[in-house]
Tab-separated table of C-alpha atoms and ligand atoms in Angstrom:
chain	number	residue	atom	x	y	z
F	1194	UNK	CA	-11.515	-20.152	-31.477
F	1195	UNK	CA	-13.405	-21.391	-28.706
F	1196	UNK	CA	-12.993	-19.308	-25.330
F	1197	UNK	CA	-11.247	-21.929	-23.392
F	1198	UNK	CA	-8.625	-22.658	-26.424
F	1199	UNK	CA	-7.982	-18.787	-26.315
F	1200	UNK	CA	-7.488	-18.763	-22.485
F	1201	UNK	CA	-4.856	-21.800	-22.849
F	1202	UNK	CA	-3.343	-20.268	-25.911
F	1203	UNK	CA	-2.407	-17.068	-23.700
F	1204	UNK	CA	-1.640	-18.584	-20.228
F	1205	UNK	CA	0.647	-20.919	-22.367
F	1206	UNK	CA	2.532	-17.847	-23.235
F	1207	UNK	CA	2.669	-16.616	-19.713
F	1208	UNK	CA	3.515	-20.302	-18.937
F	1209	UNK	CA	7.214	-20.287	-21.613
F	1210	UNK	CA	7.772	-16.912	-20.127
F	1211	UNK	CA	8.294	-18.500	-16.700
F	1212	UNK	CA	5.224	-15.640	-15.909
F	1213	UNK	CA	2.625	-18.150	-15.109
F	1214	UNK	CA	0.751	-16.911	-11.106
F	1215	UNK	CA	-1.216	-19.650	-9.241
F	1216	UNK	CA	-2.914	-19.142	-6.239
F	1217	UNK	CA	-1.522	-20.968	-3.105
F	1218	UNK	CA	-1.949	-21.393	0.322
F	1219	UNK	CA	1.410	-21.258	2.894
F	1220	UNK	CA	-0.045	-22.847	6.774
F	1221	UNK	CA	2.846	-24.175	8.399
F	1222	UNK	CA	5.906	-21.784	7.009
F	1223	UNK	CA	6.961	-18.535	8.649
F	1224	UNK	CA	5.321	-15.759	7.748
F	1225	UNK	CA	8.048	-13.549	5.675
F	1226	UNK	CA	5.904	-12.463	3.439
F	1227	UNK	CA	2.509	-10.606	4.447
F	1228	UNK	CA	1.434	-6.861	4.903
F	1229	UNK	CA	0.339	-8.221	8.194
F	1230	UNK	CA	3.359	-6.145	9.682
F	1231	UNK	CA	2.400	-5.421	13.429
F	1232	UNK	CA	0.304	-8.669	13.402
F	1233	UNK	CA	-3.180	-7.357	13.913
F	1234	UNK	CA	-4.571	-9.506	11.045
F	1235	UNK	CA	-3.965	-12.161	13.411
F	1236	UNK	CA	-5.000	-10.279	16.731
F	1237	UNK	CA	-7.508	-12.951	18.489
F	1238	UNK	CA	-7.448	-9.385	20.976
F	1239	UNK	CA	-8.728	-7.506	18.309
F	1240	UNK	CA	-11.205	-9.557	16.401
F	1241	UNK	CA	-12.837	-10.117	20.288
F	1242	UNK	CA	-12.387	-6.079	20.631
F	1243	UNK	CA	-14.640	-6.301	17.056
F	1244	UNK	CA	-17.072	-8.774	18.042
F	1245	UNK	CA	-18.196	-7.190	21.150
F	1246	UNK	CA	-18.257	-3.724	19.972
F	1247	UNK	CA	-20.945	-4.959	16.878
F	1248	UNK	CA	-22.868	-6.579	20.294
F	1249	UNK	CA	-22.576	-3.117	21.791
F	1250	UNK	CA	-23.322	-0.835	19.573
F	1251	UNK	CA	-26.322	-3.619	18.098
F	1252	UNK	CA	-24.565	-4.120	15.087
F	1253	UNK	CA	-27.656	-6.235	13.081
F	1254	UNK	CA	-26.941	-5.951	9.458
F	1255	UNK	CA	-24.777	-8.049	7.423
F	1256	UNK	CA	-24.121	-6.080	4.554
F	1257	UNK	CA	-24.101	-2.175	3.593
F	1258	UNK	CA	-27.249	-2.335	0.886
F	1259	UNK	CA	-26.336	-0.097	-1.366
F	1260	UNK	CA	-23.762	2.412	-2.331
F	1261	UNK	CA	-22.997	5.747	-0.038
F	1262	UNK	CA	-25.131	7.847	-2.329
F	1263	UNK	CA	-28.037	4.888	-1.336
F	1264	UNK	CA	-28.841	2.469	1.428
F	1265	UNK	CA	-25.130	2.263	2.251
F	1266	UNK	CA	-24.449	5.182	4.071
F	1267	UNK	CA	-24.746	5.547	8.422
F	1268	UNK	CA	-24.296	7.158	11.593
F	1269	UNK	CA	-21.763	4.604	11.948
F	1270	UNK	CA	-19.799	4.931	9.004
F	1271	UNK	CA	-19.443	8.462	9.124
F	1272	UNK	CA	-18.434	8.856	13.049
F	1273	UNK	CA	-15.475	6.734	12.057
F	1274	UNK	CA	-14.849	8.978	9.405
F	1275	UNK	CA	-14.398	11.582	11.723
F	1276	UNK	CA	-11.938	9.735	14.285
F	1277	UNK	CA	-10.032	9.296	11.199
F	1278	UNK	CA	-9.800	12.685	10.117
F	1279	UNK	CA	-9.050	13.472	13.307
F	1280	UNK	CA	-6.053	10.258	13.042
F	1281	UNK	CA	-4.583	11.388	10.452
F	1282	UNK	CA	-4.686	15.142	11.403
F	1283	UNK	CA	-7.057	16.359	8.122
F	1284	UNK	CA	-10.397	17.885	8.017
F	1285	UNK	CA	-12.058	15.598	6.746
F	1286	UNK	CA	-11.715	11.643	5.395
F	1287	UNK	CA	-13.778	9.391	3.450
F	1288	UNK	CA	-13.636	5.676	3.659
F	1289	UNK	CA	-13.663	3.765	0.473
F	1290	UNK	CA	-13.221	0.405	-0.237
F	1291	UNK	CA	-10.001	-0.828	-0.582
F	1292	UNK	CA	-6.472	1.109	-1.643
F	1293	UNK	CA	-6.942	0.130	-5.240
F	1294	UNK	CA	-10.177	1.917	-5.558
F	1295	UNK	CA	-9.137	4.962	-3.237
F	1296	UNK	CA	-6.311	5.386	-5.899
F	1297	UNK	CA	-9.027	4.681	-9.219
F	1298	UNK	CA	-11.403	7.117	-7.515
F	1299	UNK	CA	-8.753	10.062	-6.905
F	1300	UNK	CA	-6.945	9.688	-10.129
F	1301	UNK	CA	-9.414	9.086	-12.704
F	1302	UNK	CA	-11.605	11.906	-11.262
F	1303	UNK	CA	-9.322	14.861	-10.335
F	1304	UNK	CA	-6.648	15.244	-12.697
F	1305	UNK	CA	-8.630	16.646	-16.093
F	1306	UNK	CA	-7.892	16.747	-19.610
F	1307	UNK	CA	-4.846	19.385	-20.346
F	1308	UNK	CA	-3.594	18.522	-16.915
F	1309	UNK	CA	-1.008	16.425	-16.031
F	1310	UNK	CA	-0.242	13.586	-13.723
F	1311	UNK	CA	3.201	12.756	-12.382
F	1312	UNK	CA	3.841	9.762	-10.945
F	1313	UNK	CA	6.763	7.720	-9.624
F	1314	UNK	CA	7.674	5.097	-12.002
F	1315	UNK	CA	7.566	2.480	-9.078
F	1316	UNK	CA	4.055	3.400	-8.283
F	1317	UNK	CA	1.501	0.642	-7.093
F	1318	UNK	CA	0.050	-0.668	-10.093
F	1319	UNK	CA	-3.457	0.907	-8.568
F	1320	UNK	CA	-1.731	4.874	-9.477
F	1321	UNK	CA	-0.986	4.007	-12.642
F	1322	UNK	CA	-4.593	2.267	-13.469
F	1323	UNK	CA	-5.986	5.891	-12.104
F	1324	UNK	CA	-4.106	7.322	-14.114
F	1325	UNK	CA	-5.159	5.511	-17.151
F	1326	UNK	CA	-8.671	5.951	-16.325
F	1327	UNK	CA	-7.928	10.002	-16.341
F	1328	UNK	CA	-8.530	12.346	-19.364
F	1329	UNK	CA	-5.091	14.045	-18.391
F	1330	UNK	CA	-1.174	13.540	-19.629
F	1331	UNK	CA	0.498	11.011	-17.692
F	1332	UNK	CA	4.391	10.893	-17.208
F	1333	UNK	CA	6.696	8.786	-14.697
F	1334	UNK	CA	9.825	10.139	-13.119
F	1335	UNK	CA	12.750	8.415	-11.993
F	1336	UNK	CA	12.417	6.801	-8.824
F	1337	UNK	CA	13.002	9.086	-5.869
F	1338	UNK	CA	15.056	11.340	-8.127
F	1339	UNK	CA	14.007	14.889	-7.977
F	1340	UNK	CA	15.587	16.181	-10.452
F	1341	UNK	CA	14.278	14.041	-12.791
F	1342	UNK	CA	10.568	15.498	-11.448
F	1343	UNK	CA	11.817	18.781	-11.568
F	1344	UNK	CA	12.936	18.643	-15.267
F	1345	UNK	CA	9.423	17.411	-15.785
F	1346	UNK	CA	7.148	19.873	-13.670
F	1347	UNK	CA	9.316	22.602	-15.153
F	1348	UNK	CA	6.935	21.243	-18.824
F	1349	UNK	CA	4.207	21.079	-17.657
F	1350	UNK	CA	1.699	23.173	-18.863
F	1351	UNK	CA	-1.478	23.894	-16.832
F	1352	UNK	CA	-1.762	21.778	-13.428
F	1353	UNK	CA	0.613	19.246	-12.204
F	1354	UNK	CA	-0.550	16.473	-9.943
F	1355	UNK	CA	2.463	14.166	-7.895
F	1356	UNK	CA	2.053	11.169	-7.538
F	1357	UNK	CA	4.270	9.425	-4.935
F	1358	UNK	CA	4.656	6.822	-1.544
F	1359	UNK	CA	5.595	7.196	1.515
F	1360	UNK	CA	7.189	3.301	1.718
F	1361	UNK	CA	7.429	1.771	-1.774
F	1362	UNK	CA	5.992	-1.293	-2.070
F	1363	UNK	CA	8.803	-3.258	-3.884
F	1364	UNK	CA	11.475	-1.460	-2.634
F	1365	UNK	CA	10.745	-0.440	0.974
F	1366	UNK	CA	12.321	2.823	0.681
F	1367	UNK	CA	10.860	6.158	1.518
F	1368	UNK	CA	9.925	9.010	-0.423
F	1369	UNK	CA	12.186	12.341	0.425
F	1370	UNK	CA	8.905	13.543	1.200
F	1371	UNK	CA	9.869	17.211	3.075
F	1372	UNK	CA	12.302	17.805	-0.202
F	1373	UNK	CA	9.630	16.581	-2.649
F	1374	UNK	CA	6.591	18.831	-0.856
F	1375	UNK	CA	8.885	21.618	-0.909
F	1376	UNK	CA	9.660	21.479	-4.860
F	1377	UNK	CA	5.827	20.695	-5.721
F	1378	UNK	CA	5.275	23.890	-3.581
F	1379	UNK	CA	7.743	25.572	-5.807
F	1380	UNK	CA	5.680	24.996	-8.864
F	1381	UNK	CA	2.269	24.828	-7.461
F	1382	UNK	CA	1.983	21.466	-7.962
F	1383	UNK	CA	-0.187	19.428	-6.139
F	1384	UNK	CA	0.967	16.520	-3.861
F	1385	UNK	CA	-1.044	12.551	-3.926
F	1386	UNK	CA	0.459	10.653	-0.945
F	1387	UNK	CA	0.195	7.080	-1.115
F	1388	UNK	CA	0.526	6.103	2.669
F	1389	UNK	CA	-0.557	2.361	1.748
F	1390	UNK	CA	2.627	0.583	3.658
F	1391	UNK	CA	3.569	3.262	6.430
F	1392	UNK	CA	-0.576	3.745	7.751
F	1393	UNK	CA	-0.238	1.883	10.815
F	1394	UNK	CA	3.320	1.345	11.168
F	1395	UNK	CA	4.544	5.324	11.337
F	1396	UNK	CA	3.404	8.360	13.479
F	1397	UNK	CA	1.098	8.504	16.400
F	1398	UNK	CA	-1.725	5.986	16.440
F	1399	UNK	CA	-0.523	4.863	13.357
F	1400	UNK	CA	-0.912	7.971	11.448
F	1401	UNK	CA	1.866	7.809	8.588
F	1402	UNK	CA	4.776	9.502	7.448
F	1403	UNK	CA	3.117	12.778	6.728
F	1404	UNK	CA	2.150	13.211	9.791
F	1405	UNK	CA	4.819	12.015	11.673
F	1406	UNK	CA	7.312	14.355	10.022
F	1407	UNK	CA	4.497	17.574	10.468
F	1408	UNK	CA	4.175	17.496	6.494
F	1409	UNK	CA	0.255	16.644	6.776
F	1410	UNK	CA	-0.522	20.227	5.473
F	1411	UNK	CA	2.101	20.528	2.836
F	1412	UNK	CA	0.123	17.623	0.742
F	1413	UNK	CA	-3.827	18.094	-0.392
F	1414	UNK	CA	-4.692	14.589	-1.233
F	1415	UNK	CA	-3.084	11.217	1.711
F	1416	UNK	CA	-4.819	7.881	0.903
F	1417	UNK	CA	-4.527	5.330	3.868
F	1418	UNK	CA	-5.078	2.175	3.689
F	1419	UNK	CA	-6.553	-0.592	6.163
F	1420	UNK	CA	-5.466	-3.837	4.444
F	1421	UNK	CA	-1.720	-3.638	6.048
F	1422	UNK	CA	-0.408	-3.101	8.994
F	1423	UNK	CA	-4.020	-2.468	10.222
F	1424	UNK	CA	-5.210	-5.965	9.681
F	1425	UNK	CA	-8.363	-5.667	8.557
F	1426	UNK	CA	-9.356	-3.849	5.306
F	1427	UNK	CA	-10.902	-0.616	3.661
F	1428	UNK	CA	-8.715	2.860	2.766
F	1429	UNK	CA	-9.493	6.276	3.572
F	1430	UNK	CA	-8.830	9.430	1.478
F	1431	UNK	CA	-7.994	12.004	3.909
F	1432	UNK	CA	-8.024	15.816	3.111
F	1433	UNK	CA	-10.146	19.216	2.670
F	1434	UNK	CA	-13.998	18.456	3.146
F	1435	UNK	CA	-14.175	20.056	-0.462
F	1436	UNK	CA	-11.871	17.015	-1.440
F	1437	UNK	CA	-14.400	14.916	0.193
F	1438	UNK	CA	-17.584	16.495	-1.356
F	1439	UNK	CA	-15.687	16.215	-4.444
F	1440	UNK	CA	-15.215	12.820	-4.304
F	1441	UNK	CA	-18.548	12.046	-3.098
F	1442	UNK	CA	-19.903	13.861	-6.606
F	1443	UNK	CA	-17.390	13.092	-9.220
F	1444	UNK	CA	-15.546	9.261	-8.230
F	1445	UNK	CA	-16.991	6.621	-9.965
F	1446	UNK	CA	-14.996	4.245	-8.130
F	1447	UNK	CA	-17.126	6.260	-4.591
F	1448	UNK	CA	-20.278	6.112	-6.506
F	1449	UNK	CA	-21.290	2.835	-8.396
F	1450	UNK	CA	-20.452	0.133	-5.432
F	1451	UNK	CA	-21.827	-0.955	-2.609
F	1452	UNK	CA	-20.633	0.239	0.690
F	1453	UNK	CA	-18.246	-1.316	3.232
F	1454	UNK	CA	-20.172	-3.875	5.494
F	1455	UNK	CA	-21.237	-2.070	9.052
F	1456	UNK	CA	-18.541	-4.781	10.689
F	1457	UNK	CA	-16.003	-3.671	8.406
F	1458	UNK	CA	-16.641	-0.138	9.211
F	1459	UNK	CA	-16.402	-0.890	13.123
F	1460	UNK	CA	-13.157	-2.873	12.837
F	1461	UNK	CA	-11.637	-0.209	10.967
F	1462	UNK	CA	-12.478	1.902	14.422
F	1463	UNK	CA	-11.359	-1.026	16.773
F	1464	UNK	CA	-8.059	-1.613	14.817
F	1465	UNK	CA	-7.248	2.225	15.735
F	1466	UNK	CA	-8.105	1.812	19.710
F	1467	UNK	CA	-6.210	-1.645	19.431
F	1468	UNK	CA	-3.306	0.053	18.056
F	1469	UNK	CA	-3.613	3.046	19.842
F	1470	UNK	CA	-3.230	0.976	23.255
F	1471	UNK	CA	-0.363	-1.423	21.953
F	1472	UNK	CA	2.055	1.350	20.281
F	1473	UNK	CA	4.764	-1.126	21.514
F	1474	UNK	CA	4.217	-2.791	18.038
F	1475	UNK	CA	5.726	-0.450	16.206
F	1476	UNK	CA	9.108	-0.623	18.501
F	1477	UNK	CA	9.320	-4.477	18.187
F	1478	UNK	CA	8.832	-4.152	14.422
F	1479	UNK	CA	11.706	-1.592	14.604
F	1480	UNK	CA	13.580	-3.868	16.524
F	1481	UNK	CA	13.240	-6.794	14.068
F	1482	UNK	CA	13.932	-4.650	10.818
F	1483	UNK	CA	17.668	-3.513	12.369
F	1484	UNK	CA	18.002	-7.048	13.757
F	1485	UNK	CA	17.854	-8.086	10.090
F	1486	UNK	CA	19.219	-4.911	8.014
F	1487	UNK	CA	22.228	-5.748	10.853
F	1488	UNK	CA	22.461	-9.251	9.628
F	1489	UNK	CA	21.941	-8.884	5.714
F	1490	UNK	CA	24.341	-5.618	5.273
F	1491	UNK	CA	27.105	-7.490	3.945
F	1492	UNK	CA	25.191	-8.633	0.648
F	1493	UNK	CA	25.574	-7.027	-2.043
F	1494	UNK	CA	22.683	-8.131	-3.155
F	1495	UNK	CA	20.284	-6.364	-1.400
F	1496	UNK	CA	18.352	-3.064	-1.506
F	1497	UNK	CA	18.798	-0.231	0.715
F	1498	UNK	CA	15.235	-0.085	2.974
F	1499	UNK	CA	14.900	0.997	6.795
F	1500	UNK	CA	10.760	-0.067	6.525
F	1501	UNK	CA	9.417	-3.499	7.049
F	1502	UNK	CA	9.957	-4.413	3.205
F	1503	UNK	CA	13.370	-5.952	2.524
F	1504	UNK	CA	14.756	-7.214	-0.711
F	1505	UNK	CA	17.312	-9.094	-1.701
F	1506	UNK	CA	17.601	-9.295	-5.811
F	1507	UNK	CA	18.299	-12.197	-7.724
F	1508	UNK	CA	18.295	-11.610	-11.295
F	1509	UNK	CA	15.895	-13.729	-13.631
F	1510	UNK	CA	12.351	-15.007	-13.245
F	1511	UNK	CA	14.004	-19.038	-13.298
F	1512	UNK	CA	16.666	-17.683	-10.514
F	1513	UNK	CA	14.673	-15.991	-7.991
F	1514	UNK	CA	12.136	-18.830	-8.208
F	1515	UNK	CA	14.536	-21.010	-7.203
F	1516	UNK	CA	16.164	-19.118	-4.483
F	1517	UNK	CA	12.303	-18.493	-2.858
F	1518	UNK	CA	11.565	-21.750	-3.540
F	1519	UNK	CA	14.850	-23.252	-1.548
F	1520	UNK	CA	13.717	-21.538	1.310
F	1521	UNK	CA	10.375	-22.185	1.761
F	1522	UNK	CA	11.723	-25.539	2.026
F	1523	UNK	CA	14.010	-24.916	4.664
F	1524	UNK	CA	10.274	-23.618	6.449
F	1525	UNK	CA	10.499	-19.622	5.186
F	1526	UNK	CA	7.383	-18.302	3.327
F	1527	UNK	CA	9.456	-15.891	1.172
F	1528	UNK	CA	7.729	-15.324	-2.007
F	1529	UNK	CA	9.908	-13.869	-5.369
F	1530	UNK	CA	8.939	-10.699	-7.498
F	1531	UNK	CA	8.742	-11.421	-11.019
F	1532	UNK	CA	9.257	-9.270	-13.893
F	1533	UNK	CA	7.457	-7.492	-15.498
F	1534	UNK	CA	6.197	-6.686	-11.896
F	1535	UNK	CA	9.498	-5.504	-11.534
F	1536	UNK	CA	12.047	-4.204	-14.500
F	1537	UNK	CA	14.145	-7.538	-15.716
F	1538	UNK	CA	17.158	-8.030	-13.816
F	1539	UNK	CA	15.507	-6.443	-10.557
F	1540	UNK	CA	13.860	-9.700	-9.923
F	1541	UNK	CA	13.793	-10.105	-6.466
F	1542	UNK	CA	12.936	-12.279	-2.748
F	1543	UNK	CA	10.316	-9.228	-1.164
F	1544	UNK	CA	11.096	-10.189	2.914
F	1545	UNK	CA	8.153	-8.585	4.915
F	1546	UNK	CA	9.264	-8.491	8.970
F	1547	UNK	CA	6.710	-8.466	11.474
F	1548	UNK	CA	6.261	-7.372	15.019
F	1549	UNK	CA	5.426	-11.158	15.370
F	1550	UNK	CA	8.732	-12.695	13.837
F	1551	UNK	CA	11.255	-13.529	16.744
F	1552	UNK	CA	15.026	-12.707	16.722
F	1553	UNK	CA	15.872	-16.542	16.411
F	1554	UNK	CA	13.720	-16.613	13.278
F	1555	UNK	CA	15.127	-13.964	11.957
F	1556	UNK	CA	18.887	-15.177	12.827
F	1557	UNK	CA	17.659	-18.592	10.914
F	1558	UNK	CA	16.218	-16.924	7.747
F	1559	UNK	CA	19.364	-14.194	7.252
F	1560	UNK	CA	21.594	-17.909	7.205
F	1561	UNK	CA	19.794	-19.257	4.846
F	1562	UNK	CA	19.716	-16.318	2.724
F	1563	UNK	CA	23.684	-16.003	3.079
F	1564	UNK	CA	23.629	-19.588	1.654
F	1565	UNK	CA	21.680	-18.687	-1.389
B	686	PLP	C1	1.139	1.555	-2.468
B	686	PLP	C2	-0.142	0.807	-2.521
B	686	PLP	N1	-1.278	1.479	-2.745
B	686	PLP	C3	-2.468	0.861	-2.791
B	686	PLP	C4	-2.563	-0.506	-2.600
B	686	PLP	C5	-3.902	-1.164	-2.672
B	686	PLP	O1	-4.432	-1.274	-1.400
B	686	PLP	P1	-5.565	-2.360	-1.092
B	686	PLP	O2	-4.872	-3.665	-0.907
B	686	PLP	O3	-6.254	-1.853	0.116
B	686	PLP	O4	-6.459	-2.386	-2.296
B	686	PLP	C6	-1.417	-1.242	-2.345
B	686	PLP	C7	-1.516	-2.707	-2.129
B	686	PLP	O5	-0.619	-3.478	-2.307
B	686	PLP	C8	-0.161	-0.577	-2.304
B	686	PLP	O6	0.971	-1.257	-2.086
C-alpha cells in the first residue's frame, strides 16, 4: 500500500472515532486555554529585559553547536544553572530541553532492570514514555490514593521509584505531597516530582510546591519546567550534584541533542528576575481562580481544583466538542479533552485562568458555561 493510502487509511480511523487533532490558530478569542498562567509569554517587559541582557552580556551566537558533552556547553549556561539550584533550594540543577525530555532522560536512565517505577495513573504522557523507555517494572496507582500506592510499594521487590505531580495537568489538583513523601520514606522509596504546572506559579520566586511547603529535601529527583507559567521554554532537573553527574553520563535524552540556544538560556535567567520583581502575579492569579471556583461551585459538573487548571466534564468526544465549540463562538478559547487523553466519560472543557484574565471576563465565561 502506498505510504500516503496507509496514512489516510489510519487518520480515517481516528477521523469515525471523532479522535481526529488539527492544528489551529485562536487570535482574537480570550485566552482560556494556555499554560501562559501569570502572562509572561506575553511580557513585552520581559522579552525587552531578554533583549538587552543578550546586548549586555554580548550575546553573539545564534545557536548552541552541539550537545553539552560538545560545543554546546558555557559559562553562561551553567551560571544559570546555579541561580536555579539556588531557586529551587537543591544543590545542584541541570537544564535540559524541554519537560518531555527532562522526564525521558530521568526515567529511562535511573530506574534499572529488577526495579520498579510507580507512577500516578494521570501522569503526563512524558512519565509514562520514560517509563517505557526504562529496563524496569512499571505500575500505575490510583490517582492521589495512597493506599492504593501503599498496597503496591508494599510488592515491590528491590527499589521503588514514585512517580507523581505537584498540579495535575488534566485535573488541576495537587498531589498530598507531605503524606506521600512521608510513606515513600516509610519504604525507602524514592520520590520523582513533576513540578511542570506549579514552577512559577507556587513558592518564592516561583519555586514550586516542594519548596513552598519545606518538602524540597524529602524528594531526590524535582523536574521544573520553563514552558508554563515561566513563558519561555527549557526544564531543569534539580537535585544532588551526583544526580546531575549522573545524568550528564547516563541520559540519552542529556546526551545526543544539541543544547539550548545561548538566548534561551538567558531568558530562562530573565524570566526568574522578571518574576522575582512582579510576585504580585501570583496573587492576581489567586484572585482570578476563587473569582471563578466562587462562580462555578454550583455545577455538578465540575472537578474539584484550587490551581489555575479548571474542568468542567462533559461526557463524550461529540459532546464536549460541542460545548467548547459553543463557546469559542460566544469569543472564549476553551479547548475540550478528548479521550483516550482522558478515560471515556471524563471528557472534559480544561479552563486555564491567567493573571491576565479580568473579573468581567471571567463573570462572562462562568455564564456561558452555566448555559451549557
Ligand atoms: C506534568 C508535565 N510534565 C512535563 C510536561 C512537558 O513539558 P514541556 O512542555 O516543557 O516539554 C508537561 C507539559 O504539558 C506536563 O504537563
Amino acid at each position: 500500500m502506498p505510504l500516503d493510502q496507509w496514512f489516510e487509511k489510519n487518520l480515517q480511523i481516528r477521523k469515525e472515532k471523532n479522535l481526529f487533532r488539527a492544528l489551529k490558530t485562536s487570535a482574537g478569542l480570550i485566552d482560556f486555554c494556555s499554560n501562559d498562567y501569570l502572562g509572561l509569554a506575553r511580557s513585552e517587559i520581559l522579552f525587552n529585559l531578554i533583549e538587552s541582557r543578550c546586548r549586555a552580556i554580548n550575546v553573539k551566537q545564534n545557536g548552541a553547536t552541539g550537545s553539552r558533552l560538545l560545543s554546546g556547553n558555557s559559562i553562561l549556561t551553567e551560571e544559570v544553572e546555579h541561580k536555579l539550584a539556588s531557586i529551587f533550594k537543591g544543590q545542584s540543577a541541570l537544564i535540559l530541553n524541554s519537560g518531555y525530555t527532562a522526564n525521558l532522560a530521568i526515567f529511562s536512565s535511573i530506574p534499572q532492570k529488577h526495579e520498579t517505577i510507580l507512577f500516578d495513573e494521570l501522569a503526563h504522557a512524558s512519565i509514562k514514555d520514560g517509563a517505557r523507555l526504562s529496563l524496569a517494572h512499571r505500575y500505575s496507582f490510583k490517582h492521589n490514593d495512597l493506599n492504593d500506592l501503599e498496597s503496591k510499594l508494599k510488592r515491590v521487590k528491590g527499589k521503588a521509584f514514585v512517580a507523581v505531580e505537584s498540579v495535575y495537568s488534566m485535573d488541576g489538583d495537587e498531589c498530598p505531597l507531605r503524606e506521600l513523601t512521608s510513606l515513600a520514606a516509610r519504604y525507602s522509596a524514592i520520590v520523582i516530582l513533576d513540578e511542570a504546572h506549579s514552577t512559577g506559579v507556587k513558592g518564592d520566586n516561583g519555586s514550586g510546591l516542594a519548596t513552598a511547603m519545606g518538602l524540597e529535601r524529602n524528594i531526590d529527583i524535582r523536574l521544573y519546567t520553563f514552558g508554563k507559567a515561566m513563558g519561555i521554554h527549557g526544564a531543569c532537573v534539580v537535585g544532588s550534584e551526583k544526580l546531575v553527574q549522573y545524568i550528564i553520563n547516563f541520559a540519552r535524552p542529556f546526551i545526543y541533542t544539541t543544547a539550548m540556544t545561548p538566548h534561551s538560556i538567558v531568558a530562562i535567567e530573565s524570566a526568574f528576575d522578571y518574576l522575582r520583581e512582579n510576585m504580585n502575579l501570583q496573587d492576581i492569579l489567586q484572585r482570578n481562580i476563587e473569582a471563578f471556583v466562587k462562580s462555578v461551585k454550583h455545577l455538578q459538573n465540575r472537578t474539584l481544583s484550587d490551581s489555575a487548571i479548571q474542568t468542567i466534564i462533559f461526557p463524550g468526544n461529540e459532546n464536549v466538542k460541542k460545548a467548547s465549540s459553543t463557546l469559542q463562538q460566544a469569543g472564549f478559547d476553551v479547548r475540550p479533552v478528548l479521550s483516550p487523553t482522558v478515560p471515556a466519560g471524563k471528557e472534559r472543557l480544561r479552563i486555564c485562568l491567567h493573571a491576565y484574565n479580568t473579573l468581567d471576563e471571567i463573570s462572562k465565561l462562568t455564564s456561558e458555561l452555566k448555559k451549557l
